[in-house]
Each structure stands twice: as C-alpha cells, then as structure tokens.
Amino acid sequence: MRAVLVVNPKATTTSERSRDVLVRALRSEVDLTVRYTRRRGHATDLAREAAEQGVDLVVTLGGDGTVNEVVNGLLTAQPATMDPARPSAERLPALATVPGGSTNVFARALGLPREWPEGTSMILEGLRLGRSRTIGLGRADDRYFTFCAGFGLDAAVVHRVETSRRKGRVSTPALYLRSAISHYFVGSDRRHPTIRLERPDEPAEGELATVIVQNTAPWTYLGEREVNPNPEASFDLGLDVMALRQLRVASTARTAAQILSRRPDPHGRQVFRLHDLDEFILVSSRPQPFQLDGDYLGEREKVRFTSVPAALRVIC
C-alpha cells in the first residue's frame, strides 16, 4: 500500500522525535512518503498531488486545519485512473488522521484517542485489519468541511483566538472562553440580527443573530468535555443547524449551559434548530465572520451549504 504522510511541522502536541517515531511505525505497514507543509493551504496541494498520483492512503499529522486542507485536496483531485462509475469515496485515497493539534475534533469524533501515540496505534490496527468507514462531508460554497461551520459569533471568536495565537498565546479552553466573553460584550452587535436562512420550498427564517452548522457531533471540546449544540448531528446524515435569534444575556447564558450539559438539548424562544438538511443558504445584510472546521475564513454576506453523503473513506 502506497501512502503519503502530510505533516504540519507546527502541530501543537508533537515534536521532531515523535514525528520520527510515527514515521517508523507507519513504514512498518505501508510504503510511505513524508511531505511537510510550508504555508497555509499547502496541505491541500500535497493531498491533491498524492491522489492524482494514485496513492492508496493519505495520513495527516496536525490539527483540524490540516485535516480540512487535506480533505479539500482529496475531494478536488482528478486521478488519472478515476472510474466515474465507482462511488466517489472509492475513487480516492483513504484518509487516516493522527491527532497533533490542540483540540483534534475530527479525530475524536471518529473515536480516536486524543493523544497521538494512542491514535497512531489505533490507525495501525485499522490498517492491519482493513477497518475503514465512509463518511459524509459538508460543503460551504466550493469548500468542504468535516465537522462544523460558523456564521457570526462563533467565527468571530475563532478569529480572536487565531489572532492571539499569532501573538504567541497558547490555544486553551480558557483562551476560547475569554475570547467568547470579550467579543460577546464588546465586539458583537447583539441588538440587530441580520442573518436569514433559506431552504428550497420552505419559508425563509430571518432575523437570526448567529448560526452554527454541524456535520457531526460534537461541535467542539472544552478539554475533555463535549460541546454539543446539535447532539443528533452525524457523519451519516445531512447537516444540522442551531441558530440564536437574539443574543440577550440571560437567554444566551441559558443556551450555553444547555449546550455544555451532559444531556444537551438546546431549546427556548431564542433557539432555532434544524436536523438532517441537504442544502440551505445563509444570507446577511452585512458581512458576518465565517469559519470552517475552526479556521477563520474572513467575512461573508452569503454562503450556500450542501451535504455531501458518502464522500470519504477514513481509517478508524
């Protein structure tokens, strides 16, 4: 089996020594080539190149951003040997994800351990046993995502955290909480919701303040605790949505407590939820912060979301 390991050398929880251990372990099972990312978006190019060269497996060592880039490379590749009669997931290399970031939502949602040594062991076992799973993905305009998207408040928080990390701060649950509280009280326009959700053959839902989209559950983690705005979201179904109509202090705090509970079921007058959607559009009268899989992508006024079933094989 031919495989390519795509390494983010800035991965939060790994070192050069641990990368060497991983490479030796993988080479005991596959014919491995190692490629290192050098800039944002480089993992997309490396994964697309690997797929077009006909490799069987792409392994990532990095966080959720690296995984997202690799997935977009795989899903936009055009292998010379592609058989259009085969399901899309079977035309492309399988994906294996070694957790190397600070949160690793995608890997953990697949059932992999949080730490990279245990994750590597499970992947090696999956390779030996031929154990894989086909999952669906989400797509926002022309970009794929694996577990979540945000339009509004949560994307603004991601932006604040990324800015802090560029200044040398370490990504921690406390940093996310401080960033969320700061933006909520200082940076957000809580009184004038401008987002509208449109679905085919359904009335539009307007005056939404912020929207969370999930392709699986959980949405993220705070340390070991799952954060679940849409607890029924699944890789095997369409997309789930939770929106807040207003960002009032009392109702927002109540919803946050519901999301963080052990049996999350966000509800109330300000909560709007939809389950298992094939497609929808978010439109805002003013630009909104936008993120996919925890990466801030700037501001948008309109984003079209679609569910892409059975899109990718993963080793699990």
PDB file of C-alpha atoms in Angstrom, residues 75-289:
ATOM      1  CA  LEU A  75     -12.111  15.910  -2.918  1.00  0.00           C
ATOM      2  CA  THR A  76     -10.897  18.230  -5.686  1.00  0.00           C
ATOM      3  CA  ALA A  77      -8.352  15.804  -7.151  1.00  0.00           C
ATOM      4  CA  GLN A  78      -8.770  14.233 -10.560  1.00  0.00           C
ATOM      5  CA  PRO A  79      -6.819  10.952 -10.516  1.00  0.00           C
ATOM      6  CA  ALA A  80      -5.941   9.644 -13.974  1.00  0.00           C
ATOM      7  CA  THR A  81      -7.262   6.209 -13.003  1.00  0.00           C
ATOM      8  CA  MET A  82     -10.586   7.512 -11.653  1.00  0.00           C
ATOM      9  CA  ASP A  83     -13.529   5.335 -12.696  1.00  0.00           C
ATOM     10  CA  PRO A  84     -16.631   7.577 -12.866  1.00  0.00           C
ATOM     11  CA  ALA A  85     -18.873   4.543 -12.343  1.00  0.00           C
ATOM     12  CA  ARG A  86     -17.496   3.936  -8.844  1.00  0.00           C
ATOM     13  CA  PRO A  87     -18.785   5.796  -5.760  1.00  0.00           C
ATOM     14  CA  SER A  88     -16.718   8.912  -5.117  1.00  0.00           C
ATOM     15  CA  ALA A  89     -15.290   7.660  -1.813  1.00  0.00           C
ATOM     16  CA  GLU A  90     -13.848   4.589  -3.528  1.00  0.00           C
ATOM     17  CA  ARG A  91     -12.142   6.579  -6.272  1.00  0.00           C
ATOM     18  CA  LEU A  92      -9.887   8.471  -3.880  1.00  0.00           C
ATOM     19  CA  PRO A  93      -7.260   7.561  -1.275  1.00  0.00           C
ATOM     20  CA  ALA A  94      -8.490   6.766   2.215  1.00  0.00           C
ATOM     21  CA  LEU A  95      -7.701   9.241   4.990  1.00  0.00           C
ATOM     22  CA  ALA A  96      -6.086   8.486   8.340  1.00  0.00           C
ATOM     23  CA  THR A  97      -5.779  11.252  10.934  1.00  0.00           C
ATOM     24  CA  VAL A  98      -3.120  11.245  13.646  1.00  0.00           C
ATOM     25  CA  PRO A  99      -4.160  13.842  16.251  1.00  0.00           C
ATOM     26  CA  GLY A 100      -1.474  16.507  16.549  1.00  0.00           C
ATOM     27  CA  GLY A 101      -3.364  19.735  17.219  1.00  0.00           C
ATOM     28  CA  SER A 102      -4.705  21.295  20.373  1.00  0.00           C
ATOM     29  CA  THR A 103      -8.301  20.015  20.109  1.00  0.00           C
ATOM     30  CA  ASN A 104      -8.500  17.414  17.279  1.00  0.00           C
ATOM     31  CA  VAL A 105     -12.293  17.471  16.979  1.00  0.00           C
ATOM     32  CA  PHE A 106     -12.438  15.437  13.757  1.00  0.00           C
ATOM     33  CA  ALA A 107     -10.187  12.635  15.006  1.00  0.00           C
ATOM     34  CA  ARG A 108     -12.019  12.399  18.325  1.00  0.00           C
ATOM     35  CA  ALA A 109     -15.415  12.418  16.580  1.00  0.00           C
ATOM     36  CA  LEU A 110     -14.208   9.320  14.705  1.00  0.00           C
ATOM     37  CA  GLY A 111     -13.461   7.640  18.028  1.00  0.00           C
ATOM     38  CA  LEU A 112      -9.684   8.093  18.011  1.00  0.00           C
ATOM     39  CA  PRO A 113      -7.875   8.852  21.276  1.00  0.00           C
ATOM     40  CA  ARG A 114      -6.865  12.430  21.976  1.00  0.00           C
ATOM     41  CA  GLU A 115      -3.113  11.735  22.169  1.00  0.00           C
ATOM     42  CA  TRP A 116      -1.098  10.960  19.028  1.00  0.00           C
ATOM     43  CA  PRO A 117       0.675   7.744  20.270  1.00  0.00           C
ATOM     44  CA  GLU A 118      -2.645   6.047  21.086  1.00  0.00           C
ATOM     45  CA  GLY A 119      -4.173   7.411  17.881  1.00  0.00           C
ATOM     46  CA  THR A 120      -1.278   6.023  15.860  1.00  0.00           C
ATOM     47  CA  SER A 121      -1.703   2.584  17.426  1.00  0.00           C
ATOM     48  CA  MET A 122      -5.391   2.542  16.564  1.00  0.00           C
ATOM     49  CA  ILE A 123      -4.693   3.602  12.967  1.00  0.00           C
ATOM     50  CA  LEU A 124      -2.061   0.882  12.558  1.00  0.00           C
ATOM     51  CA  GLU A 125      -4.547  -1.663  13.873  1.00  0.00           C
ATOM     52  CA  GLY A 126      -7.158  -0.362  11.443  1.00  0.00           C
ATOM     53  CA  LEU A 127      -4.707  -0.741   8.545  1.00  0.00           C
ATOM     54  CA  ARG A 128      -3.820  -4.300   9.542  1.00  0.00           C
ATOM     55  CA  LEU A 129      -7.472  -5.284   9.868  1.00  0.00           C
ATOM     56  CA  GLY A 130      -8.665  -3.311   6.828  1.00  0.00           C
ATOM     57  CA  ARG A 131     -11.016  -1.343   9.063  1.00  0.00           C
ATOM     58  CA  SER A 132     -12.468   1.786   7.447  1.00  0.00           C
ATOM     59  CA  ARG A 133     -15.629   3.844   7.392  1.00  0.00           C
ATOM     60  CA  THR A 134     -17.259   6.004   4.730  1.00  0.00           C
ATOM     61  CA  ILE A 135     -18.477   9.384   5.984  1.00  0.00           C
ATOM     62  CA  GLY A 136     -20.371  12.326   4.604  1.00  0.00           C
ATOM     63  CA  LEU A 137     -18.965  15.844   4.474  1.00  0.00           C
ATOM     64  CA  GLY A 138     -20.370  19.339   4.372  1.00  0.00           C
ATOM     65  CA  ARG A 139     -19.644  21.899   1.686  1.00  0.00           C
ATOM     66  CA  ALA A 140     -19.818  25.672   2.051  1.00  0.00           C
ATOM     67  CA  ASP A 141     -19.828  27.220  -1.426  1.00  0.00           C
ATOM     68  CA  ASP A 142     -16.832  25.453  -3.021  1.00  0.00           C
ATOM     69  CA  ARG A 143     -15.031  24.360   0.161  1.00  0.00           C
ATOM     70  CA  TYR A 144     -15.560  21.118   2.077  1.00  0.00           C
ATOM     71  CA  PHE A 145     -15.672  20.799   5.849  1.00  0.00           C
ATOM     72  CA  THR A 146     -15.571  17.781   8.126  1.00  0.00           C
ATOM     73  CA  PHE A 147     -17.333  18.684  11.368  1.00  0.00           C
ATOM     74  CA  CYS A 148     -18.512  22.297  11.681  1.00  0.00           C
ATOM     75  CA  ALA A 149     -19.049  25.748  10.230  1.00  0.00           C
ATOM     76  CA  GLY A 150     -19.971  29.018  11.864  1.00  0.00           C
ATOM     77  CA  PHE A 151     -21.556  32.260  10.642  1.00  0.00           C
ATOM     78  CA  GLY A 152     -21.493  35.033  13.215  1.00  0.00           C
ATOM     79  CA  LEU A 153     -20.447  34.878  16.853  1.00  0.00           C
ATOM     80  CA  ASP A 154     -18.501  31.597  16.958  1.00  0.00           C
ATOM     81  CA  ALA A 155     -16.499  32.547  13.849  1.00  0.00           C
ATOM     82  CA  ALA A 156     -15.634  35.899  15.424  1.00  0.00           C
ATOM     83  CA  VAL A 157     -14.349  34.023  18.485  1.00  0.00           C
ATOM     84  CA  VAL A 158     -12.216  31.779  16.253  1.00  0.00           C
ATOM     85  CA  HIS A 159     -10.773  34.927  14.672  1.00  0.00           C
ATOM     86  CA  ARG A 160      -9.881  36.361  18.083  1.00  0.00           C
ATOM     87  CA  VAL A 161      -8.218  33.117  19.152  1.00  0.00           C
ATOM     88  CA  GLU A 162      -6.198  32.904  15.919  1.00  0.00           C
ATOM     89  CA  THR A 163      -5.046  36.497  16.424  1.00  0.00           C
ATOM     90  CA  SER A 164      -3.964  35.674  19.988  1.00  0.00           C
ATOM     91  CA  ARG A 165      -2.079  32.584  18.815  1.00  0.00           C
ATOM     92  CA  ARG A 166      -0.165  34.623  16.243  1.00  0.00           C
ATOM     93  CA  LYS A 167       0.966  36.785  19.147  1.00  0.00           C
ATOM     94  CA  GLY A 168       2.339  33.732  20.966  1.00  0.00           C
ATOM     95  CA  ARG A 169      -0.614  32.717  23.134  1.00  0.00           C
ATOM     96  CA  VAL A 170      -1.287  29.005  23.631  1.00  0.00           C
ATOM     97  CA  SER A 171      -4.650  27.652  22.491  1.00  0.00           C
ATOM     98  CA  THR A 172      -6.510  26.555  25.622  1.00  0.00           C
ATOM     99  CA  PRO A 173     -10.172  26.262  26.662  1.00  0.00           C
ATOM    100  CA  ALA A 174      -9.635  29.327  28.868  1.00  0.00           C
ATOM    101  CA  LEU A 175      -8.463  31.366  25.864  1.00  0.00           C
ATOM    102  CA  TYR A 176     -11.604  30.413  23.931  1.00  0.00           C
ATOM    103  CA  LEU A 177     -13.849  31.291  26.870  1.00  0.00           C
ATOM    104  CA  ARG A 178     -12.188  34.666  27.424  1.00  0.00           C
ATOM    105  CA  SER A 179     -12.371  35.426  23.705  1.00  0.00           C
ATOM    106  CA  ALA A 180     -16.057  34.483  23.581  1.00  0.00           C
ATOM    107  CA  ILE A 181     -16.974  36.634  26.582  1.00  0.00           C
ATOM    108  CA  SER A 182     -14.933  39.577  25.323  1.00  0.00           C
ATOM    109  CA  HIS A 183     -16.449  39.501  21.841  1.00  0.00           C
ATOM    110  CA  TYR A 184     -19.968  38.990  23.174  1.00  0.00           C
ATOM    111  CA  PHE A 185     -19.874  42.112  25.328  1.00  0.00           C
ATOM    112  CA  VAL A 186     -17.568  44.318  23.256  1.00  0.00           C
ATOM    113  CA  GLY A 187     -17.397  43.176  19.640  1.00  0.00           C
ATOM    114  CA  SER A 188     -20.887  41.986  18.708  1.00  0.00           C
ATOM    115  CA  ASP A 189     -23.983  43.906  17.633  1.00  0.00           C
ATOM    116  CA  ARG A 190     -26.421  41.961  19.782  1.00  0.00           C
ATOM    117  CA  ARG A 191     -29.470  44.107  19.126  1.00  0.00           C
ATOM    118  CA  HIS A 192     -29.775  43.922  15.345  1.00  0.00           C
ATOM    119  CA  PRO A 193     -29.800  40.321  13.982  1.00  0.00           C
ATOM    120  CA  THR A 194     -29.326  40.305  10.210  1.00  0.00           C
ATOM    121  CA  ILE A 195     -28.940  36.647   9.143  1.00  0.00           C
ATOM    122  CA  ARG A 196     -31.600  34.824   7.108  1.00  0.00           C
ATOM    123  CA  LEU A 197     -31.716  31.067   6.459  1.00  0.00           C
ATOM    124  CA  GLU A 198     -33.270  29.975   3.178  1.00  0.00           C
ATOM    125  CA  ARG A 199     -34.280  26.418   2.214  1.00  0.00           C
ATOM    126  CA  PRO A 200     -35.770  25.039  -1.013  1.00  0.00           C
ATOM    127  CA  ASP A 201     -39.594  25.048  -0.902  1.00  0.00           C
ATOM    128  CA  GLU A 202     -39.655  26.347   2.697  1.00  0.00           C
ATOM    129  CA  PRO A 203     -40.334  29.803   4.169  1.00  0.00           C
ATOM    130  CA  ALA A 204     -37.171  31.736   4.970  1.00  0.00           C
ATOM    131  CA  GLU A 205     -36.183  32.088   8.624  1.00  0.00           C
ATOM    132  CA  GLY A 206     -35.000  35.638   9.248  1.00  0.00           C
ATOM    133  CA  GLU A 207     -33.558  37.830  11.999  1.00  0.00           C
ATOM    134  CA  LEU A 208     -31.017  35.302  13.238  1.00  0.00           C
ATOM    135  CA  ALA A 209     -28.053  36.615  15.227  1.00  0.00           C
ATOM    136  CA  THR A 210     -25.598  33.727  14.808  1.00  0.00           C
ATOM    137  CA  VAL A 211     -25.635  30.270  13.200  1.00  0.00           C
ATOM    138  CA  ILE A 212     -23.734  27.048  13.968  1.00  0.00           C
ATOM    139  CA  VAL A 213     -23.658  24.262  11.354  1.00  0.00           C
ATOM    140  CA  GLN A 214     -22.590  20.709  12.225  1.00  0.00           C
ATOM    141  CA  ASN A 215     -21.729  17.682  10.114  1.00  0.00           C
ATOM    142  CA  THR A 216     -21.211  15.526  13.209  1.00  0.00           C
ATOM    143  CA  ALA A 217     -21.305  15.754  16.977  1.00  0.00           C
ATOM    144  CA  PRO A 218     -19.704  17.159  18.989  1.00  0.00           C
ATOM    145  CA  TRP A 219     -19.229  20.681  17.675  1.00  0.00           C
ATOM    146  CA  THR A 220     -16.028  21.058  19.682  1.00  0.00           C
ATOM    147  CA  TYR A 221     -14.455  20.219  23.042  1.00  0.00           C
ATOM    148  CA  LEU A 222     -13.524  22.206  26.117  1.00  0.00           C
ATOM    149  CA  GLY A 223     -10.756  19.963  27.413  1.00  0.00           C
ATOM    150  CA  GLU A 224     -12.454  16.589  27.820  1.00  0.00           C
ATOM    151  CA  ARG A 225     -15.994  17.995  27.807  1.00  0.00           C
ATOM    152  CA  GLU A 226     -18.021  17.738  24.612  1.00  0.00           C
ATOM    153  CA  VAL A 227     -19.792  20.882  23.404  1.00  0.00           C
ATOM    154  CA  ASN A 228     -22.970  19.873  21.582  1.00  0.00           C
ATOM    155  CA  PRO A 229     -25.335  22.484  20.114  1.00  0.00           C
ATOM    156  CA  ASN A 230     -26.685  19.795  17.736  1.00  0.00           C
ATOM    157  CA  PRO A 231     -26.269  16.463  19.555  1.00  0.00           C
ATOM    158  CA  GLU A 232     -28.042  14.466  16.815  1.00  0.00           C
ATOM    159  CA  ALA A 233     -25.627  15.539  14.065  1.00  0.00           C
ATOM    160  CA  SER A 234     -23.891  12.601  12.362  1.00  0.00           C
ATOM    161  CA  PHE A 235     -21.398  11.811   9.600  1.00  0.00           C
ATOM    162  CA  ASP A 236     -24.120   9.505   8.237  1.00  0.00           C
ATOM    163  CA  LEU A 237     -26.801  12.201   7.879  1.00  0.00           C
ATOM    164  CA  GLY A 238     -27.182  15.686   6.429  1.00  0.00           C
ATOM    165  CA  LEU A 239     -26.261  18.949   8.130  1.00  0.00           C
ATOM    166  CA  ASP A 240     -27.665  20.193  11.438  1.00  0.00           C
ATOM    167  CA  VAL A 241     -28.207  23.847  12.325  1.00  0.00           C
ATOM    168  CA  MET A 242     -28.585  25.718  15.595  1.00  0.00           C
ATOM    169  CA  ALA A 243     -29.161  29.468  15.489  1.00  0.00           C
ATOM    170  CA  LEU A 244     -29.903  32.111  18.091  1.00  0.00           C
ATOM    171  CA  ARG A 245     -32.483  34.738  17.220  1.00  0.00           C
ATOM    172  CA  GLN A 246     -31.204  37.210  19.800  1.00  0.00           C
ATOM    173  CA  LEU A 247     -28.008  37.412  21.853  1.00  0.00           C
ATOM    174  CA  ARG A 248     -29.632  38.586  25.051  1.00  0.00           C
ATOM    175  CA  VAL A 249     -27.551  37.973  28.149  1.00  0.00           C
ATOM    176  CA  ALA A 250     -29.989  35.745  30.050  1.00  0.00           C
ATOM    177  CA  SER A 251     -31.133  33.600  27.111  1.00  0.00           C
ATOM    178  CA  THR A 252     -27.610  33.245  25.676  1.00  0.00           C
ATOM    179  CA  ALA A 253     -26.238  32.156  29.065  1.00  0.00           C
ATOM    180  CA  ARG A 254     -29.095  29.648  29.421  1.00  0.00           C
ATOM    181  CA  THR A 255     -28.424  28.194  25.965  1.00  0.00           C
ATOM    182  CA  ALA A 256     -24.688  27.933  26.703  1.00  0.00           C
ATOM    183  CA  ALA A 257     -25.479  25.998  29.882  1.00  0.00           C
ATOM    184  CA  GLN A 258     -27.786  23.661  27.931  1.00  0.00           C
ATOM    185  CA  ILE A 259     -25.091  23.026  25.313  1.00  0.00           C
ATOM    186  CA  LEU A 260     -22.497  22.210  27.976  1.00  0.00           C
ATOM    187  CA  SER A 261     -24.758  19.856  29.942  1.00  0.00           C
ATOM    188  CA  ARG A 262     -24.225  16.107  29.904  1.00  0.00           C
ATOM    189  CA  ARG A 263     -27.516  15.643  28.045  1.00  0.00           C
ATOM    190  CA  PRO A 264     -27.596  18.672  25.751  1.00  0.00           C
ATOM    191  CA  ASP A 265     -30.926  19.748  24.291  1.00  0.00           C
ATOM    192  CA  PRO A 266     -30.767  23.459  23.448  1.00  0.00           C
ATOM    193  CA  HIS A 267     -34.249  24.955  23.386  1.00  0.00           C
ATOM    194  CA  GLY A 268     -36.148  28.129  24.163  1.00  0.00           C
ATOM    195  CA  ARG A 269     -37.692  31.136  22.449  1.00  0.00           C
ATOM    196  CA  GLN A 270     -34.355  32.344  21.093  1.00  0.00           C
ATOM    197  CA  VAL A 271     -33.180  28.927  19.818  1.00  0.00           C
ATOM    198  CA  PHE A 272     -33.832  27.760  16.253  1.00  0.00           C
ATOM    199  CA  ARG A 273     -32.730  24.245  15.226  1.00  0.00           C
ATOM    200  CA  LEU A 274     -32.959  22.096  12.096  1.00  0.00           C
ATOM    201  CA  HIS A 275     -31.843  18.474  11.616  1.00  0.00           C
ATOM    202  CA  ASP A 276     -30.518  16.468   8.633  1.00  0.00           C
ATOM    203  CA  LEU A 277     -30.583  19.148   5.914  1.00  0.00           C
ATOM    204  CA  ASP A 278     -29.479  18.524   2.333  1.00  0.00           C
ATOM    205  CA  GLU A 279     -28.963  22.188   1.466  1.00  0.00           C
ATOM    206  CA  PHE A 280     -29.645  25.730   2.617  1.00  0.00           C
ATOM    207  CA  ILE A 281     -28.299  29.280   2.228  1.00  0.00           C
ATOM    208  CA  LEU A 282     -27.295  31.801   4.875  1.00  0.00           C
ATOM    209  CA  VAL A 283     -27.638  35.446   3.851  1.00  0.00           C
ATOM    210  CA  SER A 284     -26.860  38.566   5.848  1.00  0.00           C
ATOM    211  CA  SER A 285     -27.481  42.238   5.121  1.00  0.00           C
ATOM    212  CA  ARG A 286     -23.998  42.974   6.448  1.00  0.00           C
ATOM    213  CA  PRO A 287     -20.804  40.871   6.323  1.00  0.00           C
ATOM    214  CA  GLN A 288     -20.513  38.187   9.008  1.00  0.00           C
ATOM    215  CA  PRO A 289     -17.439  36.351  10.340  1.00  0.00           C
TER     216      PRO A 289
END
